[in-house]
Amino acid sequence: MSLSGKTFTVTRTEQEWRERLTPEQYEVMRRHGTERPGSCALTYEKRAGTFSCAGCGQPLFVSTRKFESGSGWPSFFEPLIGSLEATQDRSHGMVRTEVQCSQCGSHLGHVFNDGPPPTGLRYCINGVALIFTPE
């Protein structure tokens, strides 16, 4: 799979993705869908640990960078270095910055400029796209 000419280190056929992911994960991660707000338990996860890509297992965020945004989705103010790729998303009549896993290209969510210090960013991530590993 490529994103703006980028080739990812983890690639799978669409059939392999369908076999690996649940139908909801496939819709979100491979078809750029969005889960219902508040529908994922990871939104409320408060334990210390790491949030990784459900598609390939790459670590994306650590719990010390998670915050409660009130949006209904897990929110983080900073990803792990090199873990994300960003592209412009012009769907739904608006312009947003979409974020994908840098290793497999799976859609994770969007990043907005209304987060807390120190970055001022809010990475609004679909919980079904994440796997949480407690410390």
mmCIF file of C-alpha atoms in Angstrom:
data_model
loop_
_atom_site.group_PDB
_atom_site.id
_atom_site.type_symbol
_atom_site.label_atom_id
_atom_site.label_comp_id
_atom_site.label_asym_id
_atom_site.label_seq_id
_atom_site.Cartn_x
_atom_site.Cartn_y
_atom_site.Cartn_z
ATOM 1 C CA MET A 1 0.000 0.000 0.000
ATOM 2 C CA SER A 2 1.234 3.493 -0.647
ATOM 3 C CA LEU A 3 0.337 6.884 0.746
ATOM 4 C CA SER A 4 1.522 9.839 -1.320
ATOM 5 C CA GLY A 5 4.125 7.587 -2.921
ATOM 6 C CA LYS A 6 5.244 6.026 0.379
ATOM 7 C CA THR A 7 5.643 2.273 0.547
ATOM 8 C CA PHE A 8 4.939 0.770 3.955
ATOM 9 C CA THR A 9 7.060 -1.909 5.596
ATOM 10 C CA VAL A 10 3.946 -3.922 6.501
ATOM 11 C CA THR A 11 1.760 -4.748 3.511
ATOM 12 C CA ARG A 12 -1.154 -7.145 3.181
ATOM 13 C CA THR A 13 -3.724 -7.954 0.537
ATOM 14 C CA GLU A 14 -7.267 -6.734 1.156
ATOM 15 C CA GLN A 15 -8.253 -10.358 1.886
ATOM 16 C CA GLU A 16 -5.470 -10.644 4.487
ATOM 17 C CA TRP A 17 -6.648 -7.379 6.102
ATOM 18 C CA ARG A 18 -10.233 -8.698 6.226
ATOM 19 C CA GLU A 19 -9.034 -11.906 7.883
ATOM 20 C CA ARG A 20 -6.851 -10.071 10.420
ATOM 21 C CA LEU A 21 -9.263 -7.295 11.440
ATOM 22 C CA THR A 22 -12.802 -7.343 12.781
ATOM 23 C CA PRO A 23 -15.425 -5.902 10.406
ATOM 24 C CA GLU A 24 -15.464 -2.647 12.434
ATOM 25 C CA GLN A 25 -11.661 -2.398 12.442
ATOM 26 C CA TYR A 26 -11.587 -3.032 8.696
ATOM 27 C CA GLU A 27 -14.169 -0.295 8.052
ATOM 28 C CA VAL A 28 -12.222 2.230 10.161
ATOM 29 C CA MET A 29 -8.633 1.300 9.378
ATOM 30 C CA ARG A 30 -8.811 0.292 5.702
ATOM 31 C CA ARG A 31 -11.853 2.253 4.481
ATOM 32 C CA HIS A 32 -11.287 5.444 6.549
ATOM 33 C CA GLY A 33 -14.434 5.032 8.629
ATOM 34 C CA THR A 34 -15.130 6.347 12.131
ATOM 35 C CA GLU A 35 -16.413 4.457 15.149
ATOM 36 C CA ARG A 36 -19.322 5.822 17.171
ATOM 37 C CA PRO A 37 -18.096 8.291 19.835
ATOM 38 C CA GLY A 38 -17.906 6.742 23.287
ATOM 39 C CA SER A 39 -18.219 3.199 21.912
ATOM 40 C CA CYS A 40 -14.697 1.997 22.737
ATOM 41 C CA ALA A 41 -13.465 1.184 26.242
ATOM 42 C CA LEU A 42 -10.005 2.556 25.362
ATOM 43 C CA THR A 43 -11.506 6.051 25.448
ATOM 44 C CA TYR A 44 -11.674 5.629 29.226
ATOM 45 C CA GLU A 45 -8.423 3.667 29.721
ATOM 46 C CA LYS A 46 -6.361 5.272 32.494
ATOM 47 C CA ARG A 47 -3.686 2.648 33.273
ATOM 48 C CA ALA A 48 -0.027 3.162 32.410
ATOM 49 C CA GLY A 49 0.914 1.496 29.156
ATOM 50 C CA THR A 50 1.292 1.707 25.386
ATOM 51 C CA PHE A 51 -1.297 2.090 22.614
ATOM 52 C CA SER A 52 -0.270 0.270 19.425
ATOM 53 C CA CYS A 53 -1.698 -0.124 15.917
ATOM 54 C CA ALA A 54 -4.275 -2.931 15.733
ATOM 55 C CA GLY A 55 -3.172 -3.584 12.150
ATOM 56 C CA CYS A 56 0.529 -4.222 12.671
ATOM 57 C CA GLY A 57 1.376 -3.799 16.363
ATOM 58 C CA GLN A 58 3.585 -0.721 15.995
ATOM 59 C CA PRO A 59 3.617 1.372 19.211
ATOM 60 C CA LEU A 60 1.918 4.733 18.534
ATOM 61 C CA PHE A 61 1.196 6.499 21.851
ATOM 62 C CA VAL A 62 2.032 6.142 25.544
ATOM 63 C CA SER A 63 -0.509 6.686 28.301
ATOM 64 C CA THR A 64 1.348 9.684 29.751
ATOM 65 C CA ARG A 65 0.414 11.578 26.558
ATOM 66 C CA LYS A 66 -3.302 10.683 26.720
ATOM 67 C CA PHE A 67 -5.924 13.131 27.972
ATOM 68 C CA GLU A 68 -9.695 13.365 28.293
ATOM 69 C CA SER A 69 -10.887 15.599 25.468
ATOM 70 C CA GLY A 70 -14.620 15.019 25.913
ATOM 71 C CA SER A 71 -14.813 14.076 22.209
ATOM 72 C CA GLY A 72 -15.773 10.430 22.759
ATOM 73 C CA TRP A 73 -12.557 9.070 21.232
ATOM 74 C CA PRO A 74 -9.150 8.349 22.789
ATOM 75 C CA SER A 75 -7.140 11.578 22.584
ATOM 76 C CA PHE A 76 -3.407 12.147 22.819
ATOM 77 C CA PHE A 77 -1.277 15.301 22.638
ATOM 78 C CA GLU A 78 1.810 13.659 21.116
ATOM 79 C CA PRO A 79 2.597 10.391 19.268
ATOM 80 C CA LEU A 80 5.779 8.382 19.545
ATOM 81 C CA ILE A 81 8.415 9.724 17.151
ATOM 82 C CA GLY A 82 8.066 8.332 13.632
ATOM 83 C CA SER A 83 4.911 6.346 14.370
ATOM 84 C CA LEU A 84 2.450 8.382 12.273
ATOM 85 C CA GLU A 85 2.055 9.705 8.734
ATOM 86 C CA ALA A 86 -0.283 12.616 7.976
ATOM 87 C CA THR A 87 -2.302 13.514 4.884
ATOM 88 C CA GLN A 88 -4.947 16.080 4.055
ATOM 89 C CA ASP A 89 -8.523 14.770 4.299
ATOM 90 C CA ARG A 90 -11.149 16.696 2.316
ATOM 91 C CA SER A 91 -14.091 14.372 3.021
ATOM 92 C CA HIS A 92 -17.402 15.463 4.572
ATOM 93 C CA GLY A 93 -17.109 19.028 3.227
ATOM 94 C CA MET A 94 -14.164 20.015 5.445
ATOM 95 C CA VAL A 95 -10.378 19.982 5.437
ATOM 96 C CA ARG A 96 -8.716 17.977 8.201
ATOM 97 C CA THR A 97 -5.380 16.298 8.830
ATOM 98 C CA GLU A 98 -5.751 12.528 8.791
ATOM 99 C CA VAL A 99 -3.202 10.337 10.580
ATOM 100 C CA GLN A 100 -2.170 6.826 9.611
ATOM 101 C CA CYS A 101 0.218 4.264 11.040
ATOM 102 C CA SER A 102 3.627 4.878 9.452
ATOM 103 C CA GLN A 103 4.338 1.149 9.326
ATOM 104 C CA CYS A 104 1.166 -0.231 7.666
ATOM 105 C CA GLY A 105 -0.717 2.877 6.471
ATOM 106 C CA SER A 106 -3.893 2.088 8.396
ATOM 107 C CA HIS A 107 -6.243 5.015 9.069
ATOM 108 C CA LEU A 108 -6.222 5.892 12.772
ATOM 109 C CA GLY A 109 -8.052 9.222 13.068
ATOM 110 C CA HIS A 110 -7.310 12.946 12.789
ATOM 111 C CA VAL A 111 -5.170 15.588 14.477
ATOM 112 C CA PHE A 112 -6.519 19.006 15.480
ATOM 113 C CA ASN A 113 -4.938 22.210 16.832
ATOM 114 C CA ASP A 114 -7.117 22.398 19.957
ATOM 115 C CA GLY A 115 -5.190 20.174 22.367
ATOM 116 C CA PRO A 116 -3.471 20.896 25.663
ATOM 117 C CA PRO A 117 0.112 22.029 26.285
ATOM 118 C CA PRO A 118 2.846 21.303 25.601
ATOM 119 C CA THR A 119 1.972 20.601 21.929
ATOM 120 C CA GLY A 120 -1.470 22.198 21.564
ATOM 121 C CA LEU A 121 -2.442 19.178 19.446
ATOM 122 C CA ARG A 122 -5.280 16.675 19.845
ATOM 123 C CA TYR A 123 -4.775 13.356 18.114
ATOM 124 C CA CYS A 124 -8.348 12.055 18.002
ATOM 125 C CA ILE A 125 -7.932 8.310 17.412
ATOM 126 C CA ASN A 126 -10.482 5.570 16.758
ATOM 127 C CA GLY A 127 -10.220 3.156 19.679
ATOM 128 C CA VAL A 128 -10.806 0.106 17.464
ATOM 129 C CA ALA A 129 -7.589 1.000 15.635
ATOM 130 C CA LEU A 130 -5.620 0.599 18.880
ATOM 131 C CA ILE A 131 -4.387 -2.236 21.059
ATOM 132 C CA PHE A 132 -3.539 -1.307 24.663
ATOM 133 C CA THR A 133 -0.722 -3.045 26.504
ATOM 134 C CA PRO A 134 -0.548 -2.191 30.221
ATOM 135 C CA GLU A 135 2.897 -1.658 31.802
#
